[in-house]
Backbone as CSV, one residue per row, in Angstrom:
resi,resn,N_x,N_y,N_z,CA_x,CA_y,CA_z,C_x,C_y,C_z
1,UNK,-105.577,-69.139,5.126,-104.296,-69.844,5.119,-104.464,-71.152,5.884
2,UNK,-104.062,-72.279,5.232,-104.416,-73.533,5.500,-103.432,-74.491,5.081
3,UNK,-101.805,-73.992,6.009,-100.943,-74.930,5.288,-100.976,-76.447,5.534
4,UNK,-101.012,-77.460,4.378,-101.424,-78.703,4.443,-99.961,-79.789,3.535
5,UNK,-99.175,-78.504,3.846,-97.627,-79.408,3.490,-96.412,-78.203,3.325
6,UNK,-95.432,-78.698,3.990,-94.238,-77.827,3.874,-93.006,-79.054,3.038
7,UNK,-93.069,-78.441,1.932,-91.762,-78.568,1.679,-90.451,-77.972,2.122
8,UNK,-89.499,-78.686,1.894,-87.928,-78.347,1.780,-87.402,-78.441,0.795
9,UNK,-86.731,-77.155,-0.012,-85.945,-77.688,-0.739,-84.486,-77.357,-0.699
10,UNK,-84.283,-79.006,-1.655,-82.516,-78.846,-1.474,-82.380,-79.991,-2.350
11,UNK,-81.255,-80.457,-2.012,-80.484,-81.239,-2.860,-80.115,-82.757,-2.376
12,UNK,-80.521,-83.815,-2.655,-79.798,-84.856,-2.184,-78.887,-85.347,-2.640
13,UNK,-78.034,-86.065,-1.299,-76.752,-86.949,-1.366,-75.916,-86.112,-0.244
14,UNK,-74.707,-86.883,0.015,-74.180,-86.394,1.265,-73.127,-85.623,0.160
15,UNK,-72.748,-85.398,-0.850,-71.986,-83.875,-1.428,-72.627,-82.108,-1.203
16,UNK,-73.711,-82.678,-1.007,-74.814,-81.580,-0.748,-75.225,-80.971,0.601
17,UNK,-75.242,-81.883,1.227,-75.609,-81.539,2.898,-75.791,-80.696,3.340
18,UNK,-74.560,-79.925,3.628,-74.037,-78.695,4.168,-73.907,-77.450,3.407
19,UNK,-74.314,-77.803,2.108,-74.431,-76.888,1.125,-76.014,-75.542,1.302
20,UNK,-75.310,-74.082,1.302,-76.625,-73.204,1.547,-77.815,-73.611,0.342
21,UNK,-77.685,-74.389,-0.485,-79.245,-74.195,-1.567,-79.811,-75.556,-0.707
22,UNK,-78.994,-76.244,0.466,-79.913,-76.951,1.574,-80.721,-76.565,2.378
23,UNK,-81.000,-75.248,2.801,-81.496,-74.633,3.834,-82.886,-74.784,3.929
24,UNK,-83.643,-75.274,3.123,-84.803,-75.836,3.123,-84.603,-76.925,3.781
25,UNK,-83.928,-77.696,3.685,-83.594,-79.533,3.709,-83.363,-79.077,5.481
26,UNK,-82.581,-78.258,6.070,-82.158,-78.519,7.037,-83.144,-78.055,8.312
27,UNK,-84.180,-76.809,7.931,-85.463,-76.436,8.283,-86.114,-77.680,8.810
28,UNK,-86.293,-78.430,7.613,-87.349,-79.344,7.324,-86.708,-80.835,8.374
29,UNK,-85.413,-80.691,8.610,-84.915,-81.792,9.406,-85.170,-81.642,10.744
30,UNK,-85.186,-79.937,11.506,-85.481,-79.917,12.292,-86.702,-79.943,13.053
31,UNK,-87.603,-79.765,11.759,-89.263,-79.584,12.030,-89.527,-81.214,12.360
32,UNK,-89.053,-82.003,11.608,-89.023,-82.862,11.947,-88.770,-84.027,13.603
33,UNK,-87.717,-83.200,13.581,-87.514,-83.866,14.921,-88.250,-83.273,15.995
34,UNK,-88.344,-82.063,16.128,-89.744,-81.243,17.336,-90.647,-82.332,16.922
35,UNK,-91.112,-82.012,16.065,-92.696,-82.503,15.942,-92.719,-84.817,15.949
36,UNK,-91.271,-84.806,16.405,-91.055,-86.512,16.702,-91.736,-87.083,15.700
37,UNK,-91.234,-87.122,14.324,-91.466,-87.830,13.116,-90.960,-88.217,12.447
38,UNK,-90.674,-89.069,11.727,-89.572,-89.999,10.951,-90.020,-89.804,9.785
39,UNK,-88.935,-89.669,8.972,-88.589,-89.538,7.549,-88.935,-90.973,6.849
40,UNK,-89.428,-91.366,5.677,-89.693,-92.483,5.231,-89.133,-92.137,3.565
41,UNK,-88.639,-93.088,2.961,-88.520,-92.424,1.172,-89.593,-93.071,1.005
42,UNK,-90.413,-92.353,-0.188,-91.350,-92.651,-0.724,-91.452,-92.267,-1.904
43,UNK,-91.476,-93.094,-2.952,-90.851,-93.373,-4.289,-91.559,-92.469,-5.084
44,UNK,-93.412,-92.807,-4.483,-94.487,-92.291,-5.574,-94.233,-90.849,-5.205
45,UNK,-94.055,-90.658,-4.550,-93.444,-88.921,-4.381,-92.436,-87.938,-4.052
46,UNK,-91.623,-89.468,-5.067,-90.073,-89.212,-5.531,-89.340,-88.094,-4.217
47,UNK,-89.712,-88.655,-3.098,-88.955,-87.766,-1.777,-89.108,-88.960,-0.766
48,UNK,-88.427,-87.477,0.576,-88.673,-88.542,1.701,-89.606,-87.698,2.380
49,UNK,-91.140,-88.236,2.905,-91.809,-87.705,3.366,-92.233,-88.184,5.428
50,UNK,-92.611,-87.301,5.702,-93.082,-87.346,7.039,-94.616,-86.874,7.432
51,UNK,-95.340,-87.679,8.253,-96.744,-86.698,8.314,-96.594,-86.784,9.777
52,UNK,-97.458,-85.667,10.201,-97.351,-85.039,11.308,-99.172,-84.567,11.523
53,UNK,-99.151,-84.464,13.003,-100.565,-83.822,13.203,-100.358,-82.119,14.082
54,UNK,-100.759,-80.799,13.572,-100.188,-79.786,13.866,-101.334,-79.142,13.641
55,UNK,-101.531,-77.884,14.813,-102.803,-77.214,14.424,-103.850,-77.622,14.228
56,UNK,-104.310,-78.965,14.461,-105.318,-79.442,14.614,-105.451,-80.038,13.130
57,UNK,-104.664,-80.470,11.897,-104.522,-81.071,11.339,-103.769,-81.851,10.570
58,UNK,-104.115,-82.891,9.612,-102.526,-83.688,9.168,-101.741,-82.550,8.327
59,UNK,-100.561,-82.170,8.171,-99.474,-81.584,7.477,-98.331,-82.771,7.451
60,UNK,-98.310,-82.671,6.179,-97.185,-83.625,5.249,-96.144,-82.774,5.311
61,UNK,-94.694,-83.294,5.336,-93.559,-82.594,5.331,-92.909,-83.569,4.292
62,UNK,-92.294,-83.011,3.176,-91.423,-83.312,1.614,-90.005,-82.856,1.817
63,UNK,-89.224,-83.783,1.430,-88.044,-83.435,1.004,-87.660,-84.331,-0.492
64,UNK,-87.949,-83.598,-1.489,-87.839,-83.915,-2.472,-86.485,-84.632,-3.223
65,UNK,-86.264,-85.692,-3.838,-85.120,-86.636,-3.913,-84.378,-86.010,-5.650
66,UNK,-85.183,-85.065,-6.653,-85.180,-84.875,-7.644,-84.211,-83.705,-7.863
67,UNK,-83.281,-83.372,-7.394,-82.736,-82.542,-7.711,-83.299,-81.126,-7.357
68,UNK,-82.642,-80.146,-7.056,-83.610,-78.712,-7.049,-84.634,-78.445,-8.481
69,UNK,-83.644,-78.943,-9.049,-84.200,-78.223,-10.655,-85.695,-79.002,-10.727
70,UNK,-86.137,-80.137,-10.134,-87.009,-81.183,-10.452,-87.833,-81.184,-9.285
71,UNK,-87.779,-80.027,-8.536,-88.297,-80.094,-6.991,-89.692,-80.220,-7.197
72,UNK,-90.471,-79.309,-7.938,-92.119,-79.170,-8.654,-92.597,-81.060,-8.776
73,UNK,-91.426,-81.920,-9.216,-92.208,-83.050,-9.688,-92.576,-84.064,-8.513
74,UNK,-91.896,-83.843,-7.153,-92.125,-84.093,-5.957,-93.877,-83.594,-5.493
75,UNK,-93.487,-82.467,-5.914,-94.798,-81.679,-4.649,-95.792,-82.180,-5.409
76,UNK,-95.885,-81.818,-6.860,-96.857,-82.285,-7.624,-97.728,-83.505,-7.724
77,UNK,-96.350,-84.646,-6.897,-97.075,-85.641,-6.921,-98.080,-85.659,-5.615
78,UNK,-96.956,-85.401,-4.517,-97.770,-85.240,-3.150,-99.354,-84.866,-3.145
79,UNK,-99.364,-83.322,-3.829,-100.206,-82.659,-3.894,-101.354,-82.910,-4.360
80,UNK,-101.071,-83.869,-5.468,-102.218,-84.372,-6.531,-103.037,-85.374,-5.698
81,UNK,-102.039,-86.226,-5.167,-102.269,-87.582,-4.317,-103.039,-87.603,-2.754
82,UNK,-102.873,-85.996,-2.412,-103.735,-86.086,-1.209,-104.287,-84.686,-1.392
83,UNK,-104.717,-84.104,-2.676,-105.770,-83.256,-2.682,-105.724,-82.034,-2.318
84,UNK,-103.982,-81.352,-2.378,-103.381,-80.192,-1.714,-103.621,-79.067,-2.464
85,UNK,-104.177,-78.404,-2.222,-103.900,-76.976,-3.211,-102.996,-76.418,-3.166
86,UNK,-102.586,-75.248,-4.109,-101.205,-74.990,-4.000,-101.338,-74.058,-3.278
87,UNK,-102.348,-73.024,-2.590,-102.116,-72.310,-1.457,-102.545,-72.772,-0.353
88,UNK,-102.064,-74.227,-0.233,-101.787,-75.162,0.900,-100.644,-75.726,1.346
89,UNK,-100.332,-75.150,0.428,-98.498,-75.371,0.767,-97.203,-73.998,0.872
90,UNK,-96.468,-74.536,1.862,-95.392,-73.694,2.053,-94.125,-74.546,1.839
91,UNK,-93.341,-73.802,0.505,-91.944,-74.050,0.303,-91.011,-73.556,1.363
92,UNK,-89.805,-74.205,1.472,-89.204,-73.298,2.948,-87.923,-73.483,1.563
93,UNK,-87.169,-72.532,1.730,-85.787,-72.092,0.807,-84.995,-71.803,0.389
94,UNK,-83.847,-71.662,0.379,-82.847,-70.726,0.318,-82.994,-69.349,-0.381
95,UNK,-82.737,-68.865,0.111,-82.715,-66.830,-0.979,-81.565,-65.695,-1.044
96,UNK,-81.627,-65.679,-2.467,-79.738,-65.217,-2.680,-80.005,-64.107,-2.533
97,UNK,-81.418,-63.120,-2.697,-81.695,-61.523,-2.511,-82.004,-61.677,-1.089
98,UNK,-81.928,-62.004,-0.271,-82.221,-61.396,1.139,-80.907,-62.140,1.950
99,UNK,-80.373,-60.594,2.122,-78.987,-61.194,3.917,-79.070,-62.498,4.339
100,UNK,-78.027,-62.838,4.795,-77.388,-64.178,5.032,-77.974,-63.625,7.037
101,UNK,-78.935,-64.744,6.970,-79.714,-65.000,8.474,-81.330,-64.559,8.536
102,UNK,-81.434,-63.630,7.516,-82.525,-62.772,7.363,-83.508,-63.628,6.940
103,UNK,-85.348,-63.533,7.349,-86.175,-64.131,6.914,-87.463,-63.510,6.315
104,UNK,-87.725,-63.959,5.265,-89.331,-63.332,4.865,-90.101,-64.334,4.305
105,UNK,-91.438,-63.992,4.181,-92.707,-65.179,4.555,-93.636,-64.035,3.371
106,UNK,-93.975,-65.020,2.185,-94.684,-64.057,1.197,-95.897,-65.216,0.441
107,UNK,-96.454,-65.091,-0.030,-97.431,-66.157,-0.343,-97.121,-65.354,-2.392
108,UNK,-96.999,-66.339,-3.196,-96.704,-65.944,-4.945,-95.592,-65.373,-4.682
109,UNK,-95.639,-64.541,-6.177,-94.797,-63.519,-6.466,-93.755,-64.180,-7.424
110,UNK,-92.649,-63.777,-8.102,-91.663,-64.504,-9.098,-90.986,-65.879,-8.165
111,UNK,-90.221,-65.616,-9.269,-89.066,-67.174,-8.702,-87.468,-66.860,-8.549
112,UNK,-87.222,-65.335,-8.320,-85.763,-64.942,-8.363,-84.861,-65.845,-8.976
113,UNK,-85.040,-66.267,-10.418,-84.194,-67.417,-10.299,-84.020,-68.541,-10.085
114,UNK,-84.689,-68.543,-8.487,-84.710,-70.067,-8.103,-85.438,-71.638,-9.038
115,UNK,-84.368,-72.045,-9.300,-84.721,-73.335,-10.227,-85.972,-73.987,-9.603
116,UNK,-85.749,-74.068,-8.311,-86.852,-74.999,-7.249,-87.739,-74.139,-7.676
117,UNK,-88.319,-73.320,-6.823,-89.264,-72.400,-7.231,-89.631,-72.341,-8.501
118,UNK,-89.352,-72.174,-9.417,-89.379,-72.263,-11.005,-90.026,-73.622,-11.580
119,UNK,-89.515,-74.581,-11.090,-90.289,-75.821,-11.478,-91.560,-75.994,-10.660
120,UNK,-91.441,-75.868,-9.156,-93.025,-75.979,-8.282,-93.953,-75.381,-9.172
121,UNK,-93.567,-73.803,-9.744,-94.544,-72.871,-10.516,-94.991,-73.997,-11.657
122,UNK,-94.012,-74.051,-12.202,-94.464,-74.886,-13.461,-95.675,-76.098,-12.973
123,UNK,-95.352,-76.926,-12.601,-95.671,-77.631,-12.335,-97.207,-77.746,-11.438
124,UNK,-97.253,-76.700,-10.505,-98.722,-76.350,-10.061,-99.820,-75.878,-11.269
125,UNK,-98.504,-74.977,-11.733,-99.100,-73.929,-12.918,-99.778,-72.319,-12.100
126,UNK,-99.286,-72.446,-11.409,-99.458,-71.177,-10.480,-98.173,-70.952,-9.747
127,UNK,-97.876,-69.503,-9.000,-97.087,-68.811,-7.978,-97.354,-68.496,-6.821
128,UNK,-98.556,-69.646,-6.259,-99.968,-68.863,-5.800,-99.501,-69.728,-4.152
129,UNK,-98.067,-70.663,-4.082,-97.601,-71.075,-2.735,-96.997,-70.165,-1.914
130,UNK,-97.275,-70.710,-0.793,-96.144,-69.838,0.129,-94.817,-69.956,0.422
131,UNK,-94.307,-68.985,0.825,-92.747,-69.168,0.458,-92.340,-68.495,1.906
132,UNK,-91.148,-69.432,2.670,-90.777,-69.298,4.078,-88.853,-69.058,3.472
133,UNK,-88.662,-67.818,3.163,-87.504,-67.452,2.539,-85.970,-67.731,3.720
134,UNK,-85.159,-68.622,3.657,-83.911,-68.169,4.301,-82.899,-67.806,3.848
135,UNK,-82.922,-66.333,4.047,-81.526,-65.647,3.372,-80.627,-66.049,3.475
136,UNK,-79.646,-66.133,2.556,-78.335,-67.098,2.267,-76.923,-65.685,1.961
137,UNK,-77.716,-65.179,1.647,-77.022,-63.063,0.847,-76.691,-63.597,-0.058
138,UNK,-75.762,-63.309,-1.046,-75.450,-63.167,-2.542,-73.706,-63.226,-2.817
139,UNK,-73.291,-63.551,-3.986,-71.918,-63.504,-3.911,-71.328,-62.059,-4.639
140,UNK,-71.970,-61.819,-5.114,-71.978,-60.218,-5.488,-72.323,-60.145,-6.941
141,UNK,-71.895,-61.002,-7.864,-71.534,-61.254,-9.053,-72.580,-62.899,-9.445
142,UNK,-73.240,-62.497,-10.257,-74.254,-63.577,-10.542,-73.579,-64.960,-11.585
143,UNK,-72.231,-64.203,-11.968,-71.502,-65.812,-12.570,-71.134,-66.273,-11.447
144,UNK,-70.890,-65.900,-10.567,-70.581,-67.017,-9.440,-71.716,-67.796,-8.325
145,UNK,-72.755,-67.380,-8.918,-74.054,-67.976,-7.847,-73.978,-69.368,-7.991
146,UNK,-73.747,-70.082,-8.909,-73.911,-72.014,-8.636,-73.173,-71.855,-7.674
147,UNK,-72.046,-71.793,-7.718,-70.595,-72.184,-7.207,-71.152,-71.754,-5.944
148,UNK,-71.726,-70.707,-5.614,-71.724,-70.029,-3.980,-73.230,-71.041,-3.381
149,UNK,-74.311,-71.119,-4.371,-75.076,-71.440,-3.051,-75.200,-73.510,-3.712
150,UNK,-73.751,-74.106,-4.056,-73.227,-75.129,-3.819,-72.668,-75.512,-3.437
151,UNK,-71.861,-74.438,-2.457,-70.919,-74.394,-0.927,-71.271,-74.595,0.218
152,UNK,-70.511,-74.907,1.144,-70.747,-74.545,2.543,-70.974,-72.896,2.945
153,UNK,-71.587,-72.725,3.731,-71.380,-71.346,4.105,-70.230,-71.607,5.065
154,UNK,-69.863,-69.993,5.490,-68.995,-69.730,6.385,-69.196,-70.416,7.796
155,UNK,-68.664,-70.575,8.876,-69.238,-70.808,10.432,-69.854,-69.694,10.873
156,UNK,-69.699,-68.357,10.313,-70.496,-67.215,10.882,-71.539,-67.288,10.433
157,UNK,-71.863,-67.720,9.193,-72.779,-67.638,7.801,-73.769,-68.829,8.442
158,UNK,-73.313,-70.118,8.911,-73.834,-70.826,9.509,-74.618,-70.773,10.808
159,UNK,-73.718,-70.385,11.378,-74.837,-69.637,12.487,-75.585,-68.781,12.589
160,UNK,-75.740,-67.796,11.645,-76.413,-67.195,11.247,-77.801,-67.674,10.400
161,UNK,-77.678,-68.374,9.750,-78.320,-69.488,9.257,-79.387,-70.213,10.248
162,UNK,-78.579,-70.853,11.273,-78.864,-71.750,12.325,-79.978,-70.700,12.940
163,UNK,-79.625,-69.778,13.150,-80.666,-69.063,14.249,-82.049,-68.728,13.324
164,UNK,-81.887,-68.452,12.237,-82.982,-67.820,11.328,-83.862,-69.349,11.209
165,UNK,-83.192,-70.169,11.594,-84.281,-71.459,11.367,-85.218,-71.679,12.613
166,UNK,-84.018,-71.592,13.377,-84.683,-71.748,14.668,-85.753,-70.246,15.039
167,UNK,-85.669,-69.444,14.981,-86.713,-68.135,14.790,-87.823,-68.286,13.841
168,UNK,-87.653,-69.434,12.541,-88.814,-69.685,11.734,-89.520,-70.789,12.422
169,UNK,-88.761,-71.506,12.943,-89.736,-72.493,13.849,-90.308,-72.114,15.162
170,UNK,-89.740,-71.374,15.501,-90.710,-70.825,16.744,-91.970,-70.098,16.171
171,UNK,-91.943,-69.526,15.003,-92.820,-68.763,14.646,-93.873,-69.598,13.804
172,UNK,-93.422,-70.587,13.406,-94.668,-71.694,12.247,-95.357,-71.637,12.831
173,UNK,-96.166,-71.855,14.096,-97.685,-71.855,14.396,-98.155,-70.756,13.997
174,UNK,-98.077,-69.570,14.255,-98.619,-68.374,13.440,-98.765,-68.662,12.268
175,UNK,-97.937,-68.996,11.062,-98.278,-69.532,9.798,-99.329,-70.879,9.729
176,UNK,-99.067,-71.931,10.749,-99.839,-72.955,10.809,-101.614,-72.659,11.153
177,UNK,-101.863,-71.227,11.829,-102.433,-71.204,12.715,-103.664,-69.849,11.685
178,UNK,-102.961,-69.835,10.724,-103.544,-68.501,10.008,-103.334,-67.081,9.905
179,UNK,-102.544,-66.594,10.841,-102.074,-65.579,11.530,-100.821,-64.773,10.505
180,UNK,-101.416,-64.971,9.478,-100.731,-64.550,8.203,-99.578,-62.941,9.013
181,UNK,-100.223,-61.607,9.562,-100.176,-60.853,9.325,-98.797,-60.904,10.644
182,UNK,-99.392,-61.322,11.393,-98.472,-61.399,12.941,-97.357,-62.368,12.391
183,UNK,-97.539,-63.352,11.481,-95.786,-64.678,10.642,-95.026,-63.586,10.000
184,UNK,-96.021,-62.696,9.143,-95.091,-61.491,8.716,-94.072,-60.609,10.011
185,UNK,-94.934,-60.229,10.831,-94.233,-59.187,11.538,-93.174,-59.508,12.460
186,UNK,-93.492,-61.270,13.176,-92.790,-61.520,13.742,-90.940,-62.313,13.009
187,UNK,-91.687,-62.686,11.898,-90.296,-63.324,10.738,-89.265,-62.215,10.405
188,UNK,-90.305,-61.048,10.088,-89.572,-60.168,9.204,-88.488,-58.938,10.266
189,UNK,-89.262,-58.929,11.291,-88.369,-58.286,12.297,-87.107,-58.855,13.204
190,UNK,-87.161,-59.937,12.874,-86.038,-60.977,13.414,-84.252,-60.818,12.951
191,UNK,-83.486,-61.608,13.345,-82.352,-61.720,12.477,-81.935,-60.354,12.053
């Protein structure tokens, strides 16, 4: 394990912000500021990117400008452009199957759905990234999923939220660091 870029995904524009299919975006804002790095847009990789030196090497941080649905055409470019493999990267994300605060850390596997996820696949042509899951929970009823994770969450829902980020960032060096088995135990027992 050799992560060499974390995405965020979410949605841009300020209608979106505060919206849970941001929870990547808002991860990725805070990683940002620990690690004292500035956001730049950068066109050729249709996001706004940040590089950082972590673990003893460069890691690129993406926030993709393309819509969720178009998130793949971001990384793709990144990826191509500085030689990333795709199990060099970790998506960070919203997730409608796991509790609202709850976190899990899985490398492949499907795309529940997720449009983002769904296009990265495409677009690598593999499932073969890692995935830093933040549970968002579910609205019960799957005709109402746009509508729910294009909302605000609750203030409970939010803080709940808030802490599961802050518990994934205390824990990224273990993921940064290789420590695959201990990112599991310590993510998954949290929240």
């Amino acid at each position: 394990m050799n992560i060499r870029m974390i995405v965020g995904l979410g949605n841009p524009g300020n209608e979106y912000r505060d919206t849970r299919h941001n929870a990547g975006f808002w991860l990725l804002d805070q990683l940002a500021q620990q690690w004292q790095v500035s956001w730049r847009n950068e066109k050729k990789f249709f996001g706004d990117m940040a590089r950082a030196r972590a673990a003893g090497r460069e890691i690129y941080l993406l926030k993709p400008e393309t819509y969720m649905n178009l998130s793949g055409k971001a990384v793709a470019a990144l990826a191509q452009f500085y030689k990333i493999a795709p199990d060099e990267i970790l998506a960070v994300h919203d997730e409608l199957d796991i509790p609202c605060g709850r976190i899990r850390f899985k490398q492949g596997g499907g795309n529940g759905g997720h449009n983002g996820l769904k296009d990265i696949q495409a677009r690598l042509g593999t499932p073969d990234f890692y995935r830093l899951r933040l549970g968002i929970g579910h609205p019960g009823d799957r005709n109402l999923v746009t509508g729910y994770v294009l909302n605000k969450p609750s203030t409970a829902e939010r803080e709940l939220l808030d802490r599961a980020i802050e518990q994934s960032l205390q824990h990224l060096p273990l993921i940064l660091n290789g420590e695959r088995e201990a990112a599991v135990r310590a993510l998954h027992s949290g929240a």
